[in-house]
XYZ file of C-alpha atoms in Angstrom:
449
model
C 0.000 0.000 0.000
C 1.436 3.351 -1.009
C 1.809 5.875 1.784
C -0.023 9.115 1.170
C 1.046 12.411 2.733
C -1.826 14.841 3.016
C -2.116 18.517 3.878
C -4.951 19.202 6.249
C -7.164 21.906 4.749
C -10.638 20.618 3.905
C -12.877 21.409 0.968
C -16.464 22.255 1.840
C -18.035 18.879 1.212
C -20.777 17.332 3.333
C -19.303 14.567 5.482
C -21.086 11.241 5.726
C -21.847 10.647 9.398
C -23.097 7.351 10.754
C -25.063 7.229 14.003
C -23.819 4.558 16.393
C -25.855 3.052 19.236
C -24.933 4.381 22.671
C -25.053 2.101 25.677
C -26.667 3.522 28.797
C -24.361 3.925 31.784
C -24.185 5.640 35.114
C -22.699 9.121 35.338
C -18.929 9.121 35.926
C -18.107 10.782 39.240
C -15.915 13.927 39.184
C -13.970 12.640 42.177
C -13.092 9.367 43.847
C -12.539 9.147 47.593
C -12.409 12.922 47.743
C -9.666 13.142 45.073
C -10.513 15.160 41.931
C -10.083 13.190 38.728
C -7.407 14.572 36.369
C -8.829 16.592 33.484
C -7.590 18.770 30.638
C -10.753 20.877 30.844
C -9.291 23.789 32.886
C -6.361 24.160 30.497
C -8.595 23.929 27.433
C -11.000 26.520 28.784
C -8.074 28.961 28.788
C -6.572 27.821 25.466
C -9.328 26.970 22.988
C -10.531 30.595 22.554
C -7.161 31.253 20.866
C -7.868 28.682 18.136
C -10.152 29.786 15.295
C -11.715 28.368 12.155
C -10.653 29.754 8.773
C -13.142 29.691 5.882
C -11.850 30.747 2.467
C -13.288 31.225 -1.002
C -11.843 32.337 -4.297
C -11.261 31.459 -7.919
C -8.540 29.153 -9.169
C -7.109 30.164 -12.543
C -5.348 27.566 -14.658
C -3.652 28.122 -17.999
C -3.033 25.495 -20.627
C -1.249 25.901 -23.937
C -3.477 25.409 -26.946
C -2.140 22.466 -29.024
C -0.508 23.413 -32.312
C -3.060 21.418 -34.289
C -5.880 23.676 -33.040
C -3.897 26.863 -33.682
C -3.389 25.668 -37.256
C -7.148 25.690 -37.917
C -7.782 29.095 -36.340
C -4.910 30.919 -38.026
C -2.349 33.428 -36.710
C -4.874 35.100 -34.367
C -5.556 31.871 -32.465
C -5.006 32.101 -28.685
C -1.692 30.738 -27.418
C -3.217 29.437 -24.205
C -6.587 28.569 -22.713
C -7.576 30.133 -19.387
C -9.962 28.289 -17.086
C -11.493 29.683 -13.888
C -12.993 27.500 -11.185
C -14.483 28.789 -7.917
C -13.416 27.050 -4.717
C -14.179 27.076 -1.009
C -12.184 25.577 1.828
C -11.846 25.234 5.577
C -8.911 25.248 7.924
C -7.833 26.448 11.330
C -5.757 29.267 12.778
C -4.169 30.409 16.035
C -4.356 33.889 17.564
C -0.818 34.900 18.566
C -1.420 38.591 19.367
C -4.791 39.579 20.827
C -4.130 43.328 20.755
C -3.125 43.476 17.096
C -5.388 40.646 15.957
C -2.617 38.533 14.406
C -3.522 34.965 13.445
C -1.158 32.276 12.162
C -2.333 29.569 9.777
C -0.905 27.497 6.914
C -0.198 29.052 3.543
C -1.995 26.190 1.788
C -5.174 27.048 3.705
C -5.436 30.592 2.311
C -3.465 30.255 -0.926
C -5.382 31.904 -3.774
C -8.278 32.997 -1.559
C -10.163 36.201 -2.360
C -12.152 36.140 0.880
C -11.002 34.920 4.306
C -13.496 34.633 7.164
C -12.460 33.870 10.737
C -14.812 32.026 13.064
C -14.106 32.804 16.729
C -14.889 30.407 19.555
C -17.639 32.727 20.872
C -19.539 32.527 17.582
C -18.394 35.779 15.991
C -17.350 35.839 12.328
C -14.783 38.415 11.231
C -13.193 39.130 7.873
C -9.399 38.762 7.813
C -6.733 40.320 5.653
C -3.547 38.587 4.578
C -0.414 40.265 5.970
C 2.092 37.913 4.380
C 2.892 34.277 3.665
C 5.799 31.949 3.030
C 5.141 29.095 0.622
C 8.312 27.137 1.372
C 7.556 26.790 5.084
C 3.750 26.824 4.600
C 3.108 29.672 7.053
C 0.707 32.621 6.595
C -0.067 35.598 8.838
C -3.588 37.058 8.956
C -5.015 40.049 10.829
C -8.510 40.797 12.090
C -10.119 43.749 13.859
C -11.998 42.481 16.901
C -12.111 43.045 20.640
C -11.862 40.597 23.520
C -9.547 38.197 21.734
C -7.468 35.554 23.487
C -3.876 34.929 22.366
C -2.217 31.575 22.861
C 0.752 31.219 25.187
C 3.931 29.923 23.604
C 6.753 27.642 24.656
C 10.317 27.073 23.454
C 9.757 24.317 20.896
C 13.468 23.422 21.034
C 12.794 22.157 24.555
C 10.060 19.750 23.401
C 10.977 16.107 23.990
C 9.784 12.843 22.504
C 7.183 11.485 24.896
C 5.808 14.871 25.957
C 2.014 14.934 26.023
C 0.478 16.819 23.094
C -3.015 18.192 22.481
C -4.250 19.104 18.977
C -6.942 21.767 18.618
C -8.569 22.540 15.288
C -11.571 22.353 12.980
C -11.531 18.892 11.332
C -13.987 18.351 8.470
C -15.741 21.612 9.363
C -17.386 19.958 12.375
C -16.364 22.778 14.697
C -13.632 23.082 17.274
C -12.303 19.656 18.225
C -9.670 18.592 20.766
C -7.608 15.382 20.623
C -4.611 14.227 22.619
C -1.504 12.086 22.257
C 2.241 12.424 22.650
C 5.172 13.833 20.716
C 6.252 10.840 18.616
C 9.410 12.248 17.000
C 11.315 15.482 16.383
C 13.132 16.978 13.400
C 11.180 15.017 10.781
C 12.249 15.986 7.252
C 12.616 14.567 3.751
C 8.864 13.937 3.507
C 8.316 16.050 0.378
C 5.434 17.958 1.966
C 7.128 21.357 2.006
C 10.384 22.899 0.830
C 11.539 23.491 4.415
C 10.788 20.619 6.772
C 11.635 20.277 10.460
C 8.436 18.793 11.822
C 7.253 17.721 15.238
C 5.524 14.351 14.783
C 2.550 13.459 16.965
C -0.032 10.697 17.290
C -2.727 13.115 18.471
C -5.596 12.566 16.038
C -5.644 15.299 13.396
C -7.534 15.276 10.105
C -8.532 17.413 7.126
C -9.441 20.878 8.366
C -6.855 20.812 11.173
C -4.357 22.725 9.014
C -3.211 25.824 10.852
C -4.497 24.588 14.196
C -2.540 24.371 17.433
C -0.454 21.604 18.926
C -0.079 22.497 22.600
C 1.449 20.981 25.736
C -0.408 20.281 28.980
C 0.108 23.905 30.038
C -1.779 25.057 26.938
C 1.403 26.491 25.404
C 1.890 26.382 21.637
C 4.427 23.767 20.514
C 3.621 23.880 16.808
C 1.166 24.537 13.984
C -0.475 21.374 12.614
C 0.065 21.063 8.882
C -0.001 17.500 7.464
C -0.672 13.831 8.147
C 0.289 10.476 6.725
C -2.999 9.290 5.253
C -2.789 6.054 3.232
C -6.585 5.790 3.228
C -7.355 9.509 3.384
C -7.867 9.532 7.166
C -5.862 9.739 10.363
C -3.561 6.835 11.212
C -1.757 8.457 14.127
C 1.079 10.147 12.226
C 0.703 13.911 12.074
C 3.169 16.743 11.630
C 3.404 20.247 13.088
C 5.699 23.164 12.268
C 7.691 24.015 15.447
C 6.633 27.193 17.272
C 10.152 28.686 17.217
C 10.264 28.325 13.443
C 6.820 29.945 13.175
C 7.829 32.847 15.436
C 10.925 33.619 13.370
C 8.947 33.675 10.122
C 6.116 35.751 11.572
C 8.556 38.316 12.989
C 10.068 38.771 9.532
C 6.649 39.129 7.891
C 5.583 41.743 10.449
C 8.833 43.703 10.154
C 9.479 43.451 6.410
C 6.199 42.332 4.884
C 7.960 39.221 3.634
C 10.310 36.451 4.725
C 13.928 37.463 4.178
C 15.360 33.989 4.136
C 18.791 33.397 5.609
C 21.473 31.516 3.681
C 24.595 29.851 5.040
C 26.047 28.817 1.690
C 26.830 25.119 2.073
C 25.850 21.981 0.201
C 25.863 18.655 1.957
C 24.127 15.563 3.195
C 23.069 13.811 6.373
C 25.775 12.286 8.537
C 24.967 8.592 8.288
C 26.497 5.466 9.762
C 28.982 4.972 6.910
C 30.233 8.553 6.987
C 30.529 8.493 10.771
C 32.587 5.307 10.575
C 34.820 6.741 7.851
C 35.539 9.806 9.995
C 35.935 7.794 13.192
C 32.979 9.479 14.890
C 30.708 8.090 17.567
C 27.789 10.394 16.719
C 25.563 9.625 13.747
C 23.587 12.848 13.809
C 24.565 16.032 12.005
C 25.048 17.696 8.632
C 28.088 16.798 6.544
C 29.392 19.711 4.450
C 30.301 18.610 0.920
C 30.886 22.074 -0.500
C 31.111 25.693 0.627
C 29.905 28.411 -1.753
C 32.613 31.034 -2.385
C 31.988 34.426 -0.722
C 29.045 32.972 1.226
C 28.340 33.393 4.924
C 29.896 29.988 5.562
C 33.061 30.828 3.620
C 33.466 34.150 5.421
C 33.011 32.469 8.805
C 35.596 29.795 8.071
C 33.397 26.734 7.594
C 35.139 24.218 5.317
C 34.196 21.236 3.166
C 34.456 18.136 5.337
C 33.142 19.879 8.444
C 30.252 18.231 10.260
C 27.725 20.688 11.697
C 26.189 19.180 14.829
C 24.421 22.118 16.489
C 22.803 25.495 15.813
C 22.903 28.032 18.643
C 23.718 25.260 21.078
C 20.818 23.021 19.972
C 21.755 19.684 18.406
C 20.594 18.926 14.863
C 19.953 15.511 13.338
C 20.210 16.087 9.605
C 21.170 18.423 6.780
C 17.474 19.055 6.128
C 17.045 20.217 9.718
C 20.058 22.526 9.348
C 18.611 23.922 6.114
C 15.187 24.539 7.669
C 16.583 26.231 10.782
C 18.934 28.491 8.819
C 16.387 29.411 6.155
C 13.784 30.485 8.700
C 16.120 32.553 10.895
C 16.330 35.484 8.507
C 19.116 37.291 6.687
C 21.671 39.142 8.805
C 21.154 36.973 11.888
C 24.299 35.901 13.743
C 24.335 32.159 14.404
C 26.647 29.967 16.471
C 27.405 26.650 14.733
C 28.889 23.684 16.538
C 31.102 21.651 14.193
C 33.428 18.672 14.208
C 36.604 19.154 12.190
C 39.301 16.478 12.092
C 37.819 14.931 15.205
C 37.864 18.177 17.213
C 34.836 20.157 18.361
C 34.742 23.829 17.364
C 32.304 26.732 17.526
C 32.027 29.068 14.556
C 29.914 32.213 14.403
C 28.442 33.199 11.044
C 26.230 36.054 9.887
C 23.648 34.623 7.513
C 23.402 36.002 4.008
C 20.180 36.846 2.204
C 18.541 34.375 -0.135
C 17.687 35.926 -3.456
C 14.442 34.536 -4.838
C 12.309 35.598 -7.789
C 9.473 33.153 -7.299
C 6.839 35.785 -8.038
C 8.830 37.447 -10.825
C 10.199 34.386 -12.652
C 7.585 34.752 -15.371
C 8.504 38.421 -15.783
C 12.109 37.467 -16.543
C 10.959 35.237 -19.372
C 7.472 33.860 -20.210
C 8.791 30.301 -20.323
C 10.071 30.599 -16.727
C 6.579 31.135 -15.345
C 5.859 28.561 -12.654
C 9.499 28.109 -11.638
C 10.992 29.054 -8.270
C 14.599 30.167 -8.499
C 17.275 30.889 -5.935
C 21.046 31.132 -5.716
C 22.407 27.649 -5.093
C 25.764 26.019 -4.532
C 26.342 25.409 -8.258
C 24.455 28.273 -9.898
C 20.787 29.264 -10.042
C 18.845 26.411 -8.480
C 15.352 25.423 -9.618
C 13.728 24.712 -6.253
C 10.204 24.115 -7.565
C 8.322 23.827 -10.862
C 4.532 24.058 -10.942
C 2.886 21.162 -12.745
C 1.597 22.121 -16.187
C 3.323 25.537 -16.079
C 5.299 27.033 -18.989
C 8.500 26.290 -17.030
C 7.540 22.611 -16.780
C 6.612 22.448 -20.467
C 9.923 24.042 -21.423
C 11.719 21.126 -19.772
C 12.884 22.603 -16.459
C 12.832 20.264 -13.480
C 13.115 20.696 -9.736
C 16.756 20.240 -8.747
C 18.186 21.641 -12.001
C 20.955 24.233 -11.831
C 21.219 26.990 -14.451
C 24.973 27.483 -14.807
C 25.099 29.623 -17.932
C 23.196 31.739 -20.458
C 24.283 31.175 -24.047
C 28.082 31.007 -23.597
C 28.335 33.100 -20.448
C 28.676 31.262 -17.111
C 26.623 32.450 -14.134
C 27.036 31.762 -10.414
C 24.076 33.443 -8.750
C 20.596 34.820 -9.230
C 21.742 38.426 -9.514
C 24.010 37.613 -12.465
C 21.259 35.505 -14.039
C 18.715 38.316 -13.859
C 21.135 40.918 -15.167
C 22.258 38.791 -18.107
C 18.767 37.582 -19.016
C 17.414 41.139 -19.146
C 19.952 41.968 -21.863
C 19.025 39.038 -24.104
C 16.787 39.350 -27.139
C 15.142 36.516 -29.021
C 15.896 32.901 -28.151
C 17.994 32.153 -25.075
C 20.056 29.015 -24.448
C 20.188 28.025 -20.772
C 23.071 25.772 -19.788
C 21.571 23.236 -17.363
C 23.345 20.984 -14.865
C 21.183 17.973 -14.037
C 22.495 14.935 -12.158
C 26.072 16.021 -12.982
C 25.243 16.116 -16.715
C 25.306 19.307 -18.770
C 22.758 20.140 -21.452
C 21.191 23.176 -23.122
C 17.559 24.239 -22.933
C 16.276 26.782 -25.452
C 13.773 29.426 -24.383
C 12.007 31.014 -27.342
């Protein structure tokens, strides 16, 4: 059976509910021998007002190229592409993080493409929200509402969360209304799942389902540990494997959105891989957790700080990391210009190196403006040139032959090393452009007309 990873926003479809017989039983006493039974109710009474429902509606626009055979029949004035519009509605959840300013955090995939966003508060009020900013790669969005008597959630240091800690998920599954489930933290630092570009998830077995996206994962004190975002759903339902974006990661992204109106992603400038058993043995190391540095980008933050190829990064600001993906997610969400303390192993010795993160250059929104055939591609400066970090299915970029993981290393006969050089050189070109592509260590040319 193929495992299915599912984001948690729910379309507005009527759920099929089956009534089950209920056996009669005596009322359960609230205390036994004078001792009050343990209950999460007091904590939830304080916490649940901070979790809201998010209802969205809008119009999805899709573009498809008209096949050449049809353009032949309609002549030179035939349309180059067909535009289709389809209305949509959806449901998700959100968490109030600032009661005074009305800030609400949810997932980007909940509100992506929405023209109207309505917030349902726990007291029954419905308020229209405006989008302050969003980050697709980490799947975080910040909304704002104007309302009085709001309750903000308390937050905890998600780096202090441990496997085995009790966890409570609060959200709006299937549009049923606010629902609370409980479990434990099953794992930390989950990555490589292919759900998002930046992954460093808290895994939990608290039951979460479609519609829980953007809801809260809290501890027994009612403090926010993470924002629920996805589940493993081989049959479309919950099987006890859910994922939440850590609160510290959310806070860093939200702070950048509030301050700059966007996420100014930090870049260290290294390429690498996870430290596995074989690598650890080859280097004579006892630890098997960390990020092995294969390559350091010249003039990058890593190069300036003195990080070298062959170094093994084992901690970020004193907190241990398990994988290269975790390193990438932590660095990318910290923000450009932030000073970070990296713990490394070099030639068997432990060292601490401080680096000031550089700024990631990205033209995700403007890729199509650079060239029509780049529309749908996400570009950023990578270790080997301009990296294609994402290609939308059915987009002009996909139809031109670009693939996620490609590196653009040259335009015509001119080599390029970063996004700035790529943009500057591409703006000067007229007519057809030949992109030199590095894919799986093989070079080829792709012609943009």
